[in-house]
Amino acid sequence: MDQLADFFKDKHVLVTGGAGFIGSNLTGKLLELGASVRVFDNLETGRMQNIAEFENHPRFDFFRGDIRKYDDCLAALDRIDLVSHQAALGSVPRSIALPLTTHDVNATGFLTLLEAVREKNIKRFVYASSSSVYGDSKISPKTIGSEGKLLSPYAVTKHLNEEYAGVYNRLHQTETIGLRYFNVFGPKQDPKGVYAAAIPKFIDAMLSGGEITIHGDGEQTRDFTYVDNAVRANLLGLSTTNTEAFGKVVNVACGDYFSLNKVIASIKEALQEMGKYHPETKITNGPPRPGDIRDSLAAISTTTELIGYSDPILFHDGMAKYLKSIFHS
């Protein structure tokens, strides 16, 4: 981390969606490394409580605005050196229910911000993509170039992000790097709401004695990725000097996978050992979700080659850190 601290000291970084899950974790690490950080968020899905700990930090400021508004983007980018773009409307099911809004935020908002970055002559632009771009590809592990047919409006917007980033790299030499996240979990992930991610919902239900509904048979697999891995990938992308990485997309994951059934059993066992598991928790099976892929495992060798990403925190270690954070927050 010494090299990263040397790089980020005195840098001014914009984190869009910085009041969200990954963005707020990234903001904390950037401040720790000596960067000045501006969070740009409209608080539609982000939460002020995620960034409350930074409010009095001398190198932190918050800009409330919308990536769909060009003037907001230009104002947020004032005196910024580097951009990490995390703002998006997440969730495959939400995108199926709200395709127009999803496109407006994730595709039009992305292009609006990217054009403002070009106008401001900011070169480095690292952005969040998604494993959903692999669609119905049966190839495992997933490698860049092995994509199948897209299965949701959310996946379409993330694919468009990658195409626009590639075009801006070729036309304007913007140093874009896309990060295809695989099922990120960890502290500050919201367990509430109909579109909440699986792992925080599982934990919340097991603590309160609620009901967990598994979509399908639970044997679908995911490369669950602890949030510190996503943060590290952003830091490496923002600081890399490897010109081969610009205009490219890489996987951000562990290169390992678990079924939902195994994940639920693992969390249950850990909570039981801690004396925190609620005995009235119910686990049931429901119909499969439209737009979901069956199996998801990432190849990460290209990520290592292009930005130096290696030795990720593996699932069980990440889950132990996550549970510890819940009970010591």
Coordinates of C-alpha atoms in Angstrom, one line a residue:
M1 CA 0.0 0.0 0.0
D2 CA 3.0 2.3 0.3
Q3 CA 3.1 2.8 -3.4
L4 CA -0.6 3.6 -3.5
A5 CA -0.2 6.1 -0.7
D6 CA 2.6 7.8 -2.6
F7 CA 0.4 8.0 -5.7
F8 CA -2.8 9.2 -4.1
K9 CA -1.2 11.8 -1.8
D10 CA -2.4 15.2 -2.9
K11 CA -4.6 13.7 -5.7
H12 CA -8.2 14.9 -6.0
V13 CA -10.6 12.1 -6.7
L14 CA -14.3 12.2 -7.6
V15 CA -16.3 9.1 -6.6
T16 CA -19.7 9.1 -8.1
G17 CA -22.3 7.1 -6.2
G18 CA -19.9 7.6 -3.2
A19 CA -22.8 7.4 -0.7
G20 CA -23.6 3.9 -1.9
F21 CA -22.1 0.6 -0.9
I22 CA -18.9 0.2 -2.9
G23 CA -18.4 4.0 -3.3
S24 CA -18.4 4.7 0.4
N25 CA -15.9 1.9 1.1
L26 CA -13.7 3.3 -1.7
T27 CA -14.0 6.8 -0.3
G28 CA -12.8 5.6 3.1
K29 CA -9.7 3.9 1.6
L30 CA -8.8 6.9 -0.6
L31 CA -8.9 9.2 2.4
E32 CA -6.8 6.8 4.3
L33 CA -4.2 6.9 1.4
G34 CA -4.0 10.7 1.5
A35 CA -6.3 11.6 -1.4
S36 CA -8.9 14.4 -1.3
V37 CA -12.3 12.9 -2.2
R38 CA -15.4 14.5 -3.5
V39 CA -18.5 12.3 -3.3
F40 CA -21.1 13.0 -6.1
D41 CA -24.5 11.4 -5.3
N42 CA -28.2 12.2 -5.7
L43 CA -29.0 10.0 -2.7
E44 CA -31.6 8.1 -4.7
T45 CA -30.1 4.8 -3.5
G46 CA -27.1 6.1 -1.6
R47 CA -27.3 6.8 2.1
M48 CA -25.8 9.7 4.0
Q49 CA -25.1 7.3 6.9
N50 CA -22.6 5.6 4.7
I51 CA -20.4 8.7 4.6
A52 CA -21.3 10.3 7.9
E53 CA -17.9 9.3 9.3
F54 CA -16.2 11.4 6.7
E55 CA -18.2 14.6 7.1
N56 CA -15.7 16.5 9.2
H57 CA -12.6 15.1 7.3
P58 CA -10.6 18.0 6.0
R59 CA -10.0 16.3 2.6
F60 CA -13.7 15.2 2.1
D61 CA -16.5 17.1 0.5
F62 CA -20.0 16.1 -0.7
F63 CA -21.7 17.3 -3.9
R64 CA -25.3 16.5 -4.2
G65 CA -26.2 16.2 -7.8
D66 CA -27.3 13.9 -10.6
I67 CA -25.1 12.3 -13.3
R68 CA -27.9 12.8 -15.8
K69 CA -27.5 16.6 -15.5
Y70 CA -24.5 17.9 -17.5
D71 CA -24.1 21.0 -15.4
D72 CA -24.0 19.0 -12.3
C73 CA -21.3 16.8 -13.8
L74 CA -19.2 19.8 -14.8
A75 CA -19.5 21.3 -11.3
A76 CA -18.7 18.1 -9.5
L77 CA -15.6 17.7 -11.7
D78 CA -14.1 21.0 -10.8
R79 CA -10.4 20.6 -9.7
I80 CA -10.6 16.8 -10.0
D81 CA -7.7 14.7 -11.2
L82 CA -9.2 11.2 -11.3
V83 CA -12.7 9.8 -11.5
S84 CA -14.1 6.5 -10.1
H85 CA -17.6 6.1 -11.4
Q86 CA -19.8 3.9 -9.2
A87 CA -23.1 5.6 -9.6
A88 CA -25.8 3.4 -11.1
L89 CA -29.3 2.0 -10.5
G90 CA -28.4 -1.6 -9.6
S91 CA -30.4 -4.8 -9.6
V92 CA -31.5 -7.0 -12.5
P93 CA -35.1 -7.4 -11.2
R94 CA -35.4 -3.6 -10.9
S95 CA -34.2 -3.1 -14.4
I96 CA -36.9 -5.5 -15.7
A97 CA -39.5 -3.6 -13.7
L98 CA -38.1 -0.1 -14.5
P99 CA -36.2 -0.3 -17.8
L100 CA -36.6 3.3 -18.8
T101 CA -35.3 4.7 -15.5
T102 CA -32.5 2.1 -15.5
H103 CA -31.4 3.2 -19.0
D104 CA -31.7 6.9 -18.1
V105 CA -29.4 6.6 -15.1
N106 CA -27.0 3.8 -16.2
A107 CA -26.6 4.6 -19.9
T108 CA -27.5 8.3 -20.4
G109 CA -26.0 9.2 -17.1
F110 CA -22.8 7.4 -17.9
L111 CA -22.4 9.1 -21.3
T112 CA -23.3 12.5 -19.7
L113 CA -20.6 12.1 -17.1
L114 CA -18.1 10.7 -19.6
E115 CA -18.6 13.7 -22.0
A116 CA -18.1 16.1 -19.0
V117 CA -14.9 14.3 -18.1
R118 CA -13.7 14.8 -21.7
E119 CA -14.6 18.5 -21.6
K120 CA -12.8 19.0 -18.4
N121 CA -9.7 17.2 -19.9
I122 CA -9.6 14.6 -17.1
K123 CA -7.8 11.6 -18.4
R124 CA -8.3 8.7 -16.0
F125 CA -11.9 7.3 -15.7
V126 CA -12.4 4.0 -13.9
Y127 CA -16.0 2.7 -13.9
A128 CA -18.1 -0.1 -12.5
S129 CA -19.3 -2.6 -15.0
S130 CA -20.9 -6.0 -14.1
S131 CA -20.7 -9.7 -14.6
S132 CA -24.2 -9.5 -16.0
V133 CA -22.6 -8.5 -19.3
Y134 CA -21.7 -12.2 -19.7
G135 CA -25.4 -13.0 -20.2
D136 CA -26.3 -16.6 -21.0
S137 CA -22.7 -17.6 -21.8
K138 CA -22.1 -21.2 -20.7
I139 CA -18.3 -20.7 -20.8
S140 CA -16.7 -21.1 -17.3
P141 CA -14.7 -19.4 -16.0
K142 CA -15.9 -16.1 -17.6
T143 CA -13.3 -14.4 -19.8
I144 CA -13.5 -11.1 -21.6
G145 CA -14.7 -12.0 -25.1
S146 CA -16.8 -15.0 -24.0
E147 CA -20.1 -13.0 -23.6
G148 CA -23.4 -14.6 -24.4
K149 CA -26.8 -13.0 -25.1
L150 CA -27.8 -10.3 -22.6
L151 CA -30.6 -11.2 -20.2
S152 CA -31.8 -7.9 -18.7
P153 CA -32.0 -4.2 -19.3
Y154 CA -29.4 -3.7 -16.5
A155 CA -26.9 -5.9 -18.5
V156 CA -27.6 -3.9 -21.6
T157 CA -26.8 -0.6 -19.9
K158 CA -23.5 -2.0 -18.5
H159 CA -22.6 -3.3 -22.0
L160 CA -23.3 0.1 -23.4
N161 CA -21.0 1.7 -20.7
E162 CA -18.2 -0.5 -21.9
E163 CA -18.8 0.4 -25.6
Y164 CA -18.9 4.1 -24.9
A165 CA -15.8 3.9 -22.7
G166 CA -14.0 2.1 -25.5
V167 CA -15.1 4.7 -28.1
Y168 CA -13.9 7.6 -25.8
N169 CA -10.6 5.9 -25.4
R170 CA -10.1 5.6 -29.1
L171 CA -11.5 9.0 -30.1
H172 CA -10.3 11.2 -27.2
Q173 CA -7.6 9.1 -25.5
T174 CA -9.6 9.1 -22.2
E175 CA -7.9 6.5 -20.0
T176 CA -11.0 4.4 -19.3
I177 CA -10.8 1.1 -17.4
G178 CA -14.0 -0.9 -16.8
L179 CA -14.4 -3.3 -13.8
R180 CA -16.8 -6.2 -14.2
Y181 CA -17.8 -6.8 -10.6
F182 CA -18.9 -10.3 -9.6
N183 CA -21.5 -10.3 -6.7
V184 CA -19.8 -7.9 -4.3
F185 CA -20.7 -8.1 -0.6
G186 CA -19.6 -6.4 2.6
P187 CA -20.0 -3.6 5.1
K188 CA -22.4 -0.7 4.2
Q189 CA -24.5 -2.9 1.9
D190 CA -28.2 -2.2 2.5
P191 CA -30.2 -5.3 3.5
K192 CA -33.5 -3.5 3.2
G193 CA -35.8 -3.0 0.2
V194 CA -37.2 -5.2 -2.5
Y195 CA -34.0 -4.9 -4.6
A196 CA -31.5 -5.5 -1.9
A197 CA -28.6 -7.9 -2.6
A198 CA -28.8 -11.5 -1.5
I199 CA -26.1 -11.7 1.2
P200 CA -27.1 -8.8 3.4
K201 CA -30.8 -9.9 3.1
F202 CA -29.7 -13.4 4.2
I203 CA -27.9 -12.1 7.2
D204 CA -30.6 -9.7 8.2
A205 CA -33.2 -12.5 8.1
M206 CA -31.1 -14.8 10.2
L207 CA -30.6 -12.2 12.8
S208 CA -34.2 -11.2 13.1
G209 CA -35.9 -14.6 12.5
G210 CA -37.3 -13.6 9.1
E211 CA -37.8 -15.5 5.9
I212 CA -35.3 -16.2 3.2
T213 CA -36.6 -17.0 -0.2
I214 CA -34.2 -18.8 -2.5
H215 CA -35.0 -18.3 -6.1
G216 CA -34.9 -21.7 -7.8
D217 CA -33.2 -24.7 -6.3
G218 CA -30.3 -22.7 -4.7
E219 CA -27.7 -24.6 -6.6
Q220 CA -26.9 -21.6 -8.8
T221 CA -23.3 -20.5 -8.2
R222 CA -21.7 -17.1 -7.9
D223 CA -18.2 -15.8 -7.5
F224 CA -19.0 -13.8 -4.3
T225 CA -16.4 -11.0 -4.0
Y226 CA -15.7 -9.2 -0.7
V227 CA -15.9 -5.4 -1.1
D228 CA -12.2 -4.8 -0.3
N229 CA -11.4 -6.5 -3.6
A230 CA -13.6 -4.1 -5.5
V231 CA -12.0 -1.2 -3.7
R232 CA -8.5 -2.5 -4.5
A233 CA -9.3 -2.9 -8.1
N234 CA -10.4 0.7 -8.3
L235 CA -7.2 1.9 -6.6
L236 CA -5.1 -0.1 -9.0
G237 CA -7.1 1.1 -12.0
L238 CA -6.8 4.7 -10.9
S239 CA -3.1 4.5 -10.4
T240 CA -1.8 2.1 -13.1
T241 CA 0.8 3.2 -15.6
N242 CA 0.1 0.3 -17.9
T243 CA -1.2 1.9 -21.1
E244 CA -2.4 -1.6 -22.3
A245 CA -5.2 -1.3 -19.7
F246 CA -6.8 1.8 -21.2
G247 CA -10.0 1.2 -23.1
K248 CA -10.2 -2.3 -21.6
V249 CA -12.5 -4.1 -19.2
V250 CA -11.4 -6.6 -16.5
N251 CA -13.1 -9.0 -14.1
V252 CA -13.1 -8.2 -10.4
A253 CA -13.7 -11.4 -8.4
C254 CA -12.0 -14.2 -6.5
G255 CA -11.8 -16.9 -9.2
D256 CA -13.8 -19.2 -6.9
Y257 CA -17.5 -19.9 -6.6
F258 CA -20.2 -21.2 -4.2
S259 CA -23.8 -22.2 -4.5
L260 CA -26.5 -20.1 -2.8
N261 CA -27.3 -23.1 -0.6
K262 CA -23.7 -23.4 0.5
V263 CA -23.5 -19.6 1.2
I264 CA -26.6 -19.7 3.3
A265 CA -25.3 -22.7 5.2
S266 CA -22.0 -21.0 5.8
I267 CA -23.6 -17.8 7.2
K268 CA -26.0 -19.8 9.4
E269 CA -23.1 -21.8 10.8
A270 CA -21.0 -18.7 11.5
L271 CA -23.9 -16.9 13.2
Q272 CA -24.7 -20.0 15.3
E273 CA -21.1 -20.1 16.5
M274 CA -21.5 -16.4 17.5
G275 CA -24.8 -17.1 19.2
K276 CA -26.5 -14.7 16.9
Y277 CA -28.7 -17.0 14.7
H278 CA -32.4 -16.6 15.3
P279 CA -34.0 -20.1 15.5
E280 CA -37.3 -18.9 13.9
T281 CA -35.6 -18.1 10.6
K282 CA -37.4 -19.8 7.7
I283 CA -35.7 -20.8 4.5
T284 CA -38.0 -21.5 1.5
N285 CA -37.7 -21.9 -2.3
G286 CA -39.5 -19.8 -4.8
P287 CA -39.5 -19.7 -8.6
P288 CA -36.3 -18.8 -10.5
R289 CA -35.9 -15.1 -11.2
P290 CA -36.1 -13.9 -14.8
G291 CA -32.8 -12.5 -16.1
D292 CA -30.7 -14.5 -13.7
I293 CA -27.7 -16.5 -14.9
R294 CA -27.2 -20.0 -13.6
D295 CA -23.5 -20.1 -12.9
S296 CA -20.9 -17.3 -12.6
L297 CA -17.2 -17.8 -12.1
A298 CA -14.6 -15.3 -13.1
A299 CA -11.1 -15.7 -14.7
I300 CA -8.9 -13.0 -13.2
S301 CA -5.6 -13.6 -14.8
T302 CA -6.1 -10.7 -17.3
T303 CA -6.9 -8.4 -14.3
T304 CA -3.6 -9.3 -12.8
E305 CA -1.8 -8.7 -16.1
L306 CA -3.4 -5.3 -16.8
I307 CA -3.7 -3.6 -13.4
G308 CA -1.8 -5.9 -11.0
Y309 CA -4.8 -7.3 -9.2
S310 CA -3.8 -10.5 -7.3
D311 CA -4.4 -12.4 -4.1
P312 CA -8.0 -11.4 -3.5
I313 CA -9.7 -11.8 -0.2
L314 CA -11.5 -15.1 -0.5
F315 CA -15.2 -15.7 0.4
H316 CA -14.9 -17.2 3.9
D317 CA -12.3 -14.6 5.0
G318 CA -14.4 -11.8 3.5
M319 CA -17.5 -13.2 5.3
A320 CA -15.7 -13.3 8.6
K321 CA -14.6 -9.7 8.2
Y322 CA -18.2 -8.7 7.2
L323 CA -19.8 -10.4 10.2
K324 CA -17.2 -8.9 12.5
S325 CA -18.0 -5.4 11.2
I326 CA -21.7 -5.9 11.8
F327 CA -21.2 -6.7 15.5
H328 CA -18.4 -4.1 16.1
S329 CA -19.9 -1.2 14.3

